[in-house]
mmCIF file of C-alpha atoms in Angstrom:
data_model
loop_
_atom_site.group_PDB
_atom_site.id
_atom_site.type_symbol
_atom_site.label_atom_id
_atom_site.label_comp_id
_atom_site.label_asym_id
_atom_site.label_seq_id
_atom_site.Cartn_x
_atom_site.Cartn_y
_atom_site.Cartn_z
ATOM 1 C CA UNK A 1027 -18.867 -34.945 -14.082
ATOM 2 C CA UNK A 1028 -18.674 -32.138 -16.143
ATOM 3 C CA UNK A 1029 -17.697 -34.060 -19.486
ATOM 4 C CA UNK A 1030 -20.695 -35.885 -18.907
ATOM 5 C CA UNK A 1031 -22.714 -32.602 -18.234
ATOM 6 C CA UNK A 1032 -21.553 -30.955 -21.808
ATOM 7 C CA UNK A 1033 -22.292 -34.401 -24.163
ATOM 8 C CA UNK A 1034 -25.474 -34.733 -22.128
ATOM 9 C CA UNK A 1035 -26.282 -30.977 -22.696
ATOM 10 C CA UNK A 1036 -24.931 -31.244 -26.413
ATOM 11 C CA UNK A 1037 -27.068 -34.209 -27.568
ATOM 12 C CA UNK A 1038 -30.475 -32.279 -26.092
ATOM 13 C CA UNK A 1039 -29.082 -29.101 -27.892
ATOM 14 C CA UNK A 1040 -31.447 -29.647 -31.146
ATOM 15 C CA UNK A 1041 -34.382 -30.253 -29.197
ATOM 16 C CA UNK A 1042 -34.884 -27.058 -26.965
ATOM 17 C CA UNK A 1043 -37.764 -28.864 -24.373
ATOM 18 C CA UNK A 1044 -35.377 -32.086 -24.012
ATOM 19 C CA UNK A 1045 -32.559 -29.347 -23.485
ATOM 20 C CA UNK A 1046 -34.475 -27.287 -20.671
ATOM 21 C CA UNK A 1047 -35.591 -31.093 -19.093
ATOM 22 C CA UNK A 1048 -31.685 -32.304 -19.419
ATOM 23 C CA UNK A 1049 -30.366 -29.079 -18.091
ATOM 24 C CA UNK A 1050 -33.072 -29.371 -14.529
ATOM 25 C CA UNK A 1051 -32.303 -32.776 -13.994
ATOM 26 C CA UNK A 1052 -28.569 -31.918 -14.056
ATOM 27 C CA UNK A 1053 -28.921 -29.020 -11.474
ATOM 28 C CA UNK A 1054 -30.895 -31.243 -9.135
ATOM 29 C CA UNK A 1055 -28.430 -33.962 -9.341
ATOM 30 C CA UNK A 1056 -25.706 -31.016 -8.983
ATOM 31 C CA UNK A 1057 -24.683 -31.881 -11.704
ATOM 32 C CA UNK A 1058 -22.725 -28.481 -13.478
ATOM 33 C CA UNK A 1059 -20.146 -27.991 -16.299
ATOM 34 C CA UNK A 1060 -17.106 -26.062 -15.925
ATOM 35 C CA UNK A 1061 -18.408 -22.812 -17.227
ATOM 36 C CA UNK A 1062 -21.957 -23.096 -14.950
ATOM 37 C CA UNK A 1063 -19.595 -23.936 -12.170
ATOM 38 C CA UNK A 1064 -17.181 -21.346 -12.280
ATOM 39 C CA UNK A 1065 -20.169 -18.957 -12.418
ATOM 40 C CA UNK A 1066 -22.036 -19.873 -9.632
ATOM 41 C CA UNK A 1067 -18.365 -19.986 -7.622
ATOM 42 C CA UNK A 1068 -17.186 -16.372 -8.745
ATOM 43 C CA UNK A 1069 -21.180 -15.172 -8.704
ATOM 44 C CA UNK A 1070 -20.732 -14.316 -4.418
ATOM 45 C CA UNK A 1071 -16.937 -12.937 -4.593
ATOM 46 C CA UNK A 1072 -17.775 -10.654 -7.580
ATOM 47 C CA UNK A 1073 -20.838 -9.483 -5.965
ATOM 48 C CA UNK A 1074 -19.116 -8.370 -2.673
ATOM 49 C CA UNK A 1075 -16.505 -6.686 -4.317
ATOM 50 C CA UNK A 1076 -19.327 -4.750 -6.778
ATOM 51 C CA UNK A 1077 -20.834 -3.961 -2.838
ATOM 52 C CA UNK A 1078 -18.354 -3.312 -1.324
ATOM 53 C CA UNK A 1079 -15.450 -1.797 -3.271
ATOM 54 C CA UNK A 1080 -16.343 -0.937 -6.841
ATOM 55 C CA UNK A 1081 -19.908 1.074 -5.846
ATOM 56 C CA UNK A 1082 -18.183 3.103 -3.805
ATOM 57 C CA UNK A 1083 -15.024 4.128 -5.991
ATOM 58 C CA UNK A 1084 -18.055 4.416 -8.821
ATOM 59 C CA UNK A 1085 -20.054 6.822 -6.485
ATOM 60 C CA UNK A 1086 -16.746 8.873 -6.034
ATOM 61 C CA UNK A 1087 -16.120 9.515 -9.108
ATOM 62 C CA UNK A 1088 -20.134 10.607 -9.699
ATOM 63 C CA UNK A 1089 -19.594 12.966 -6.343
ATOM 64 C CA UNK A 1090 -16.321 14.226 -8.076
ATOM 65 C CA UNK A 1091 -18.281 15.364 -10.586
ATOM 66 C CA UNK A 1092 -21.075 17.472 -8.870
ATOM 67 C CA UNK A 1093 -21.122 19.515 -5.677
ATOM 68 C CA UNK A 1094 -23.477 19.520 -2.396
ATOM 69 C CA UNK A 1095 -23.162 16.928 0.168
ATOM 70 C CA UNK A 1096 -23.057 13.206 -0.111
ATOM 71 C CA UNK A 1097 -25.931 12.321 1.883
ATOM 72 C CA UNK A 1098 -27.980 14.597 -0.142
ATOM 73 C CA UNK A 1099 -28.728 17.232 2.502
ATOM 74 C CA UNK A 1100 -28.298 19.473 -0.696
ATOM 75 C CA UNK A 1101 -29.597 18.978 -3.935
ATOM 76 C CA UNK A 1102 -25.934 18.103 -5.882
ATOM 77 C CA UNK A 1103 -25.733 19.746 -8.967
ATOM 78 C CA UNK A 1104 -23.598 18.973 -12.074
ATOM 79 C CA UNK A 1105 -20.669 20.391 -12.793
ATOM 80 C CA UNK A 1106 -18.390 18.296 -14.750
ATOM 81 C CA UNK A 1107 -14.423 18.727 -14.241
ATOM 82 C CA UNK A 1108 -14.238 21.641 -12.104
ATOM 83 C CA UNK A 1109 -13.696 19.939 -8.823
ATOM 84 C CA UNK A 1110 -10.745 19.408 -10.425
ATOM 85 C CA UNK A 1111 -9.592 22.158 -11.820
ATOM 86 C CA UNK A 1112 -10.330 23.731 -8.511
ATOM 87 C CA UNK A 1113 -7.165 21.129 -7.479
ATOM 88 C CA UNK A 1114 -5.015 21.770 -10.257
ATOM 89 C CA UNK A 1115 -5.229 25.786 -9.525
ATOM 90 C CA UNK A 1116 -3.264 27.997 -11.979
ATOM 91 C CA UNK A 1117 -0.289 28.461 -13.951
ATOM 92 C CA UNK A 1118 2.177 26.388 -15.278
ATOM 93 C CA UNK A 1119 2.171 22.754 -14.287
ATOM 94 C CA UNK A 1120 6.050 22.518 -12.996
ATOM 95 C CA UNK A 1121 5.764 25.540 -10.888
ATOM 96 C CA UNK A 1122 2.229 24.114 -9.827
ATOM 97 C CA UNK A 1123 3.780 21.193 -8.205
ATOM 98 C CA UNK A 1124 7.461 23.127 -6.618
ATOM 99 C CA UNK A 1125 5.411 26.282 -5.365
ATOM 100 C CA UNK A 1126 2.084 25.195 -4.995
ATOM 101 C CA UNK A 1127 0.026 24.903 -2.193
ATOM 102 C CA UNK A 1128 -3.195 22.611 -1.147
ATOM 103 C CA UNK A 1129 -3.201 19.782 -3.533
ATOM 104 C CA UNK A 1130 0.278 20.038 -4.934
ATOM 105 C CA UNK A 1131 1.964 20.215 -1.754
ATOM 106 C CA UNK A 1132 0.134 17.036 -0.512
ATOM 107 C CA UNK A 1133 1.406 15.370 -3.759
ATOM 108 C CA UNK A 1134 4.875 16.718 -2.998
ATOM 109 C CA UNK A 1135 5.212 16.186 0.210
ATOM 110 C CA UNK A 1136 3.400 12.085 -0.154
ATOM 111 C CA UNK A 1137 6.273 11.775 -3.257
ATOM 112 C CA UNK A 1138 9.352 12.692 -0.746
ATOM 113 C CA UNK A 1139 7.821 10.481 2.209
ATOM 114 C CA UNK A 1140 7.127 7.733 -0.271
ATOM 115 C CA UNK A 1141 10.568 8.233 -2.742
ATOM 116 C CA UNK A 1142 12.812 8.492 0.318
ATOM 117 C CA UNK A 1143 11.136 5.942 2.916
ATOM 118 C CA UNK A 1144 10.396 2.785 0.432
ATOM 119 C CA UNK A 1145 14.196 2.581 -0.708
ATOM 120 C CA UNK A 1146 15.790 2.704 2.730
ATOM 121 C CA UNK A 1147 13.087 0.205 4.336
ATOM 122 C CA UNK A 1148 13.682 -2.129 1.374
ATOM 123 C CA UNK A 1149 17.590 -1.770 2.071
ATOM 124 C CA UNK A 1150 17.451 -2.303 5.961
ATOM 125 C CA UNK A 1151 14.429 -5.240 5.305
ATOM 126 C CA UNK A 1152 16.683 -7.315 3.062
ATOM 127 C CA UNK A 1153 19.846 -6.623 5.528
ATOM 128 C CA UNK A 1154 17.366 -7.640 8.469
ATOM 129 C CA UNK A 1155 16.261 -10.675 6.533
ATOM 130 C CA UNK A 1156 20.018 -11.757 5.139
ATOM 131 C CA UNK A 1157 20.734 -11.571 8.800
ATOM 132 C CA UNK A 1158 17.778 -13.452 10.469
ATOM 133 C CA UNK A 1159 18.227 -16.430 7.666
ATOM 134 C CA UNK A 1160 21.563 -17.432 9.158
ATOM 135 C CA UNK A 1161 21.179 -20.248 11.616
ATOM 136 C CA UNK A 1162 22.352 -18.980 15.423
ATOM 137 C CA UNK A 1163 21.383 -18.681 18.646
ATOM 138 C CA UNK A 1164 17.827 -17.313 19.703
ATOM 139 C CA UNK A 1165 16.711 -16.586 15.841
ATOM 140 C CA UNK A 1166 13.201 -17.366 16.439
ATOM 141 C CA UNK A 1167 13.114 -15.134 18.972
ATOM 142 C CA UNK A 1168 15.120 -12.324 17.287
ATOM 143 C CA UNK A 1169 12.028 -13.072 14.410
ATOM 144 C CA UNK A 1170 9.546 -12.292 16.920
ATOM 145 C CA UNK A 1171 11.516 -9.018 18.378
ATOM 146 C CA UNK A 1172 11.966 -7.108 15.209
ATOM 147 C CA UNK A 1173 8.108 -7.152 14.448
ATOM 148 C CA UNK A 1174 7.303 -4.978 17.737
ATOM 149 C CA UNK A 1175 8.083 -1.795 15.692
ATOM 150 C CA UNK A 1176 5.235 -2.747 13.307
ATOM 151 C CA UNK A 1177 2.796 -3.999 15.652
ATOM 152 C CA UNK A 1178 2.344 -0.746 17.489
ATOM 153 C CA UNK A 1179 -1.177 0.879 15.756
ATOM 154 C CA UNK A 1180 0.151 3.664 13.602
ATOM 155 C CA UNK A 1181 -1.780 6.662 15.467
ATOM 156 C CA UNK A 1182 -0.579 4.999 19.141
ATOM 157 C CA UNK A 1183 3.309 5.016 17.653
ATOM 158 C CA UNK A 1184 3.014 8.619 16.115
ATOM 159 C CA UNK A 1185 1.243 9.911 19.983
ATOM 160 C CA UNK A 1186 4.392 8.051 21.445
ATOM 161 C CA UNK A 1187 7.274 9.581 18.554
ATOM 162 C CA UNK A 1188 5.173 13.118 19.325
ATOM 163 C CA UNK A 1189 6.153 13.077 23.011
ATOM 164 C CA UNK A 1190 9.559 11.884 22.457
ATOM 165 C CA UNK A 1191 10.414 14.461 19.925
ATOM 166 C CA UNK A 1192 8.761 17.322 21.793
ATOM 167 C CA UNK A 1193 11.013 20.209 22.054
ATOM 168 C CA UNK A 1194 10.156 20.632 25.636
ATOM 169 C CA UNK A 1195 10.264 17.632 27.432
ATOM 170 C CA UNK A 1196 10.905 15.092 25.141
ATOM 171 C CA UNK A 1197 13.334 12.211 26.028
ATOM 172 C CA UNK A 1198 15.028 12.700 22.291
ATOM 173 C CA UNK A 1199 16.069 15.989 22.917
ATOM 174 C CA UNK A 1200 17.109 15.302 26.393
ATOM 175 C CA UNK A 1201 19.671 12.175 25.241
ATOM 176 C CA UNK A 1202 20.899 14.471 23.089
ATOM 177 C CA UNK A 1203 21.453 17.552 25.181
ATOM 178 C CA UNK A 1204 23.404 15.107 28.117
ATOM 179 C CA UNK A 1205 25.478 13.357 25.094
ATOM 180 C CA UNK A 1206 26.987 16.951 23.974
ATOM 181 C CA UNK A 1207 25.243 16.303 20.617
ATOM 182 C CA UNK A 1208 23.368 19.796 20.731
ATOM 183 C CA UNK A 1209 23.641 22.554 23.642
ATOM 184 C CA UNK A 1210 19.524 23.766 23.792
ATOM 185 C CA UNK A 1211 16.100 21.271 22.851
ATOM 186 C CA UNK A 1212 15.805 21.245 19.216
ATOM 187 C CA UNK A 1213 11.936 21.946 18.171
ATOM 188 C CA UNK A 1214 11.681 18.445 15.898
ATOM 189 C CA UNK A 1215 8.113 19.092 15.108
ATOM 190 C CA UNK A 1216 7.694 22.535 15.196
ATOM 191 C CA UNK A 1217 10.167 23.361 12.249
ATOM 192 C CA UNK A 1218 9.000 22.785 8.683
ATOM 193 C CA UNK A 1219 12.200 21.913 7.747
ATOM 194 C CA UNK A 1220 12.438 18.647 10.505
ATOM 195 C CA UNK A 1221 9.173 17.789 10.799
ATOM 196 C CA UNK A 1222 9.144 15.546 7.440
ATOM 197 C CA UNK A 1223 12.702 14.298 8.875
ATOM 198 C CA UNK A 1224 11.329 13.335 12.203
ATOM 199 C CA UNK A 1225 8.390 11.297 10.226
ATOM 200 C CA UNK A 1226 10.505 9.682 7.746
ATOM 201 C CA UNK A 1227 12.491 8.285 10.408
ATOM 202 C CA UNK A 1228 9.432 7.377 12.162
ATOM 203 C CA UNK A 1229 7.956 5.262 9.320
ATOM 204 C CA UNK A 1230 11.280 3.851 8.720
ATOM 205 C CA UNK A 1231 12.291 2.313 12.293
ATOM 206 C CA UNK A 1232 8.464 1.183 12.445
ATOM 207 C CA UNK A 1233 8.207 -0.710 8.783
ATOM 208 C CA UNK A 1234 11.384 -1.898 8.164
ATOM 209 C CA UNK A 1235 10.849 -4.988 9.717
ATOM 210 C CA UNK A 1236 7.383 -5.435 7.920
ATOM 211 C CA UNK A 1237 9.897 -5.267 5.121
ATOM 212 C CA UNK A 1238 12.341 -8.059 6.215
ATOM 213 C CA UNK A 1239 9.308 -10.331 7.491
ATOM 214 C CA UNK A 1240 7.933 -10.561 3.750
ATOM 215 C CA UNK A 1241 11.602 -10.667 2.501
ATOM 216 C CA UNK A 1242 12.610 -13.259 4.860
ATOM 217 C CA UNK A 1243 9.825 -15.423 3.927
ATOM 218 C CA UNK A 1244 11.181 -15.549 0.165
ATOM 219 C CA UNK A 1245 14.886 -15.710 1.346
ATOM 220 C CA UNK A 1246 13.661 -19.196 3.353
ATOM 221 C CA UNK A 1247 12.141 -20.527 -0.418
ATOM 222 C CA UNK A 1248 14.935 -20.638 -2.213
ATOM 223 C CA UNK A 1249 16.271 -24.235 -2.233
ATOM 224 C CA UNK A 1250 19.748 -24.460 -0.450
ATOM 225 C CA UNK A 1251 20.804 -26.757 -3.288
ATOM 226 C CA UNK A 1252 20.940 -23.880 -5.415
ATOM 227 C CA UNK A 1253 23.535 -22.088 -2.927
ATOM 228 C CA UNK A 1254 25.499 -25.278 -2.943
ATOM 229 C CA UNK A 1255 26.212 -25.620 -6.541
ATOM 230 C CA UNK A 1256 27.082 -22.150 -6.478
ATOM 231 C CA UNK A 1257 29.813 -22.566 -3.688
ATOM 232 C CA UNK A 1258 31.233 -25.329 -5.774
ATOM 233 C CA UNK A 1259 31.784 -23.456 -8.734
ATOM 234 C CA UNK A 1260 33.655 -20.934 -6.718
ATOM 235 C CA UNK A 1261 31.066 -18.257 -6.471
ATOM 236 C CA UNK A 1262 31.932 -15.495 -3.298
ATOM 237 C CA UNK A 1263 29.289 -14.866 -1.317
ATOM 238 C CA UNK A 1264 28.727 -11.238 -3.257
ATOM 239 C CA UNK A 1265 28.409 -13.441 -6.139
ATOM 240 C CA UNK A 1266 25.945 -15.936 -4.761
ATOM 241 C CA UNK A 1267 23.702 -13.336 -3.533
ATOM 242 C CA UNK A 1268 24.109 -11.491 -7.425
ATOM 243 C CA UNK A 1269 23.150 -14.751 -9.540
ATOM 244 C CA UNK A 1270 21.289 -16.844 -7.073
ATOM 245 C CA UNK A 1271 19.353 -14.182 -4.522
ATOM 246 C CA UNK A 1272 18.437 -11.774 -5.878
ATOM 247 C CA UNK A 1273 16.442 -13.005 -9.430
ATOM 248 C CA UNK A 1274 15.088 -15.583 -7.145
ATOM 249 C CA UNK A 1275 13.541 -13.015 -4.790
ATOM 250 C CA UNK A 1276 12.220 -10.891 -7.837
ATOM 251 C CA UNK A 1277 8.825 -12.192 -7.173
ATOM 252 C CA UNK A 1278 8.853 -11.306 -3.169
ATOM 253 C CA UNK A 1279 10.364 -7.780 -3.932
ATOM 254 C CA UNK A 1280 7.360 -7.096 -6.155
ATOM 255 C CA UNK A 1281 5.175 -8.184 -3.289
ATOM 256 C CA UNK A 1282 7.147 -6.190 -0.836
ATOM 257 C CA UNK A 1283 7.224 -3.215 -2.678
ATOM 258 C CA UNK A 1284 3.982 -2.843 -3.509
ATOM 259 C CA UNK A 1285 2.618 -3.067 -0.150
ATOM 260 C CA UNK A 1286 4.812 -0.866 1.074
ATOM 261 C CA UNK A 1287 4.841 1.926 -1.852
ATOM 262 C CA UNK A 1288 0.644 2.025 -1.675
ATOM 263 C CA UNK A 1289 0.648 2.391 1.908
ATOM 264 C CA UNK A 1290 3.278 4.988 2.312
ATOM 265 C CA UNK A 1291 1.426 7.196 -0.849
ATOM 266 C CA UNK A 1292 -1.077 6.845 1.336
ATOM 267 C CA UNK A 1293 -0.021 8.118 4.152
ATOM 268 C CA UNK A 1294 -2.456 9.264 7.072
ATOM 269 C CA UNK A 1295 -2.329 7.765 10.472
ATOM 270 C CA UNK A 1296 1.281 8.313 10.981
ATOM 271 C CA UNK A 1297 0.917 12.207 9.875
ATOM 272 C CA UNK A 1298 -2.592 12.792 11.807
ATOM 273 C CA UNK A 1299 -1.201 11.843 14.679
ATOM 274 C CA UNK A 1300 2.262 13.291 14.566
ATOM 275 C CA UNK A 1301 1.966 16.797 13.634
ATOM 276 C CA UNK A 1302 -1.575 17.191 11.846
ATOM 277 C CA UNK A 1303 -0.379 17.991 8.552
ATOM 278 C CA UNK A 1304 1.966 21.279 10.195
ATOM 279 C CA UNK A 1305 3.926 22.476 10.738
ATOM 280 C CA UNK A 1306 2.964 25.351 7.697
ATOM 281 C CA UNK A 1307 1.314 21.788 6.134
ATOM 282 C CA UNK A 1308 5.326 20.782 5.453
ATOM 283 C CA UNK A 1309 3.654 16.742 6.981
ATOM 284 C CA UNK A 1310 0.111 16.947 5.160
ATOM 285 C CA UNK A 1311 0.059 14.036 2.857
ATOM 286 C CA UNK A 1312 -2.577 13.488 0.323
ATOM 287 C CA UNK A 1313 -4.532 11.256 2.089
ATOM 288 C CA UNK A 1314 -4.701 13.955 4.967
ATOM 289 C CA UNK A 1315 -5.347 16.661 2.646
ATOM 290 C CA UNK A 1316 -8.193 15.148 1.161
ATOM 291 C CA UNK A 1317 -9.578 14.333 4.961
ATOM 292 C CA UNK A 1318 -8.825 17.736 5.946
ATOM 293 C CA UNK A 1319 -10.715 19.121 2.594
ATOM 294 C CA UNK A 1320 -13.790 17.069 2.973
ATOM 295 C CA UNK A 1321 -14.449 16.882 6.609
ATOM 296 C CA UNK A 1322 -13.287 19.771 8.059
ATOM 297 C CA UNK A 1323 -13.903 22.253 4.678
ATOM 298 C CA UNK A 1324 -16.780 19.862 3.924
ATOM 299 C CA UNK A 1325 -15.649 20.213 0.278
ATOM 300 C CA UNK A 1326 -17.178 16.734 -0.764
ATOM 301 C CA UNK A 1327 -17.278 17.872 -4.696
ATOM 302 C CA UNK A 1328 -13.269 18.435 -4.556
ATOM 303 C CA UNK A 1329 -12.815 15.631 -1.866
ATOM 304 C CA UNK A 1330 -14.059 13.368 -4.013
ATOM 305 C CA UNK A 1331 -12.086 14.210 -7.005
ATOM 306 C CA UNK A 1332 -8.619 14.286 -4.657
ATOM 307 C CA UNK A 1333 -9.941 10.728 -3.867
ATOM 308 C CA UNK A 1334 -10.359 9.908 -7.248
ATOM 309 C CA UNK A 1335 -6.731 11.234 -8.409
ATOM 310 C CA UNK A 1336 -4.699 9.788 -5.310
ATOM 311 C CA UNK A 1337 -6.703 6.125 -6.560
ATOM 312 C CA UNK A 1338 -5.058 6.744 -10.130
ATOM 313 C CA UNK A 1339 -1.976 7.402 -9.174
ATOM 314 C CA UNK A 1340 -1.876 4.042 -6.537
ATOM 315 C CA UNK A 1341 -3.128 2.262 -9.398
ATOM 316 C CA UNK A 1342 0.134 3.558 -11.802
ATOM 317 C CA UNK A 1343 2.347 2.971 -8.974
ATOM 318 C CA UNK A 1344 1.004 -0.953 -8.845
ATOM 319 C CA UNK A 1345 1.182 -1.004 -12.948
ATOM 320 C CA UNK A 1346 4.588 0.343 -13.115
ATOM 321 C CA UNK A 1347 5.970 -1.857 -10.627
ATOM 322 C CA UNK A 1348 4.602 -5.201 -11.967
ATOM 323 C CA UNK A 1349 5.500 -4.294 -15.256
ATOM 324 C CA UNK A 1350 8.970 -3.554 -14.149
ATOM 325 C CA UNK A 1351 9.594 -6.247 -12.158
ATOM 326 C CA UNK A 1352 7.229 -9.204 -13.063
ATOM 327 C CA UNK A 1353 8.811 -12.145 -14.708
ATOM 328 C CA UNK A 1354 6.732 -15.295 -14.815
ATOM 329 C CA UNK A 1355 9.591 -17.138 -15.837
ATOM 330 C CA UNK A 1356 10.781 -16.828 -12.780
ATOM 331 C CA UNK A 1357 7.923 -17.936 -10.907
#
């Protein structure tokens, strides 16, 4: 159809009036060439995504750059870069983000919950998944257990954590006290010190098993041939999983990692409704921070420019890892 569409269309090219007449009776007969129809496929999907996700990240970065109020209860005025330098504060850049305060201790705090959780869910993910490929007894249901952690909404599983680590009444204080482990309650969320602790943990136990679900899925692509041929040569099992796994699984790790990197930079629900950014702001992510600084300061000049920063950032994460690990050979 759409080799006859382009020697039809080519032949009426020198006479424009024969063209226009060839092209209409094409259309009616639906009748398109590869480049009309991949337009008039892409035309709807492009045009949500302008709606829907590129106008607003464009009107962001306009409201980053003025002040007043979104809605326009204010007349906004212009006022280039210095929402942002409003975030970036003063003095030298490395003490900016060890001492600082506001926006560099949301940055700080999102790159220890994000450096320290990813790793150890990847870890316990591919352990889970190793484990759950293995043929035995009960593994579908095992497969359905270990996603319960994950299921829970994020703000309903930091309200339950919150009451468990209370330093009150909470049962993880009171397991503790009746095992010997400690002799008085331990204030879990009170203490700047614990309170990152107590939500790293959190996030950990709850998407670890997101981890092994996406891992598992590549573990159960790779063709058991491959292990076979291995086992004859005399690979170990170490050695199997070094050569045959793991550069196999390249492509799912990539996957993995990124949607669990993003997320965890951009932390809120768990945070929210754990602690609320406290103790002393030691839990207040970026995402948080930025909520906290236009909603409740109803900053929406330097909102919008944290928004527009914490999207850059995401967006280097993504780059780094697909340049990193990315290898369509492999694919």
């Amino acid at each position: 159809m759409a080799d006859t569409a382009e020697s039809a269309s080519g032949a009426a090219a020198q006479d424009p009036a024969a063209g226009r007449q060839n092209r209409f009776e094409r259309y009616r007969d639906l009748r398109f060439t590869e480049e009309e129809l991949a337009v008039i496929l892409l035309t709807p999907v492009v045009s949500f995504l302008l709606a829907v996700s590129f106008y607003p990240i464009f009107d962001t970065v306009m409201a980053s750059l003025h002040t007043g109020y979104v809605l326009e209860i204010e007349p906004r005025e212009f006022v280039g870069l210095e929402n942002y330098r409003s975030l970036y504060g003063s003095g030298p850049l490395l003490d900016q983000f060890l001492n600082g305060d506001g926006f560099w201790n949301a940055l700080r705090v999102s790159l220890i919950y994000t450096v320290v959780s990813v790793p150890v869910e990847l870890v316990l993910g591919l352990g889970l998944a190793l484990l759950l490929n293995r043929e035995f007894r009960g593994k579908y249901f095992a497969q359905a257990a270990i996603l319960f952690p994950w299921a829970i909404p994020t703000v309903i599983n930091a309200r339950i954590w919150a009451w468990m680590f209370n330093g009150q009444y909470g049962v993880v204080n009171d397991l503790l006290v009746r095992a010997g482990i400690i002799a008085t309650p331990f204030p879990f969320l009170a203490r700047p010190d614990a309170a990152l602790g107590a939500m790293l943990f959190i996030t950990i136990w709850k998407t670890s098993s997101f981890m092994a679900l996406i891992l598992l899925a590549g573990l159960q692509s790779i063709p058991d041939h491959l292990y076979e041929a291995a086992r004859m040569d005399g690979a170990s099992r170490l050695r199997q999983f070094k050569d045959v796994t793991l550069p196999l699984l390249k492509p799912t790790l990539l996957v993995a990692l990124i949607f669990r990197t993003l997320p965890a930079f951009q932390a809120f629900g768990l945070p929210y409704g754990l602690t609320g950014g406290g103790p002393a702001s030691a839990t207040t992510t970026l995402v948080l921070f930025d909520h906290q600084l236009t909603f409740n300061r109803l900053s929406f000049g330097e909102g919008s420019a944290a928004a527009t920063v914490i999207t850059l950032i995401a967006l280097a994460i993504a780059m780094l890892y697909v340049g990193t690990l990315y290898e369509p050979e492999v694919r």
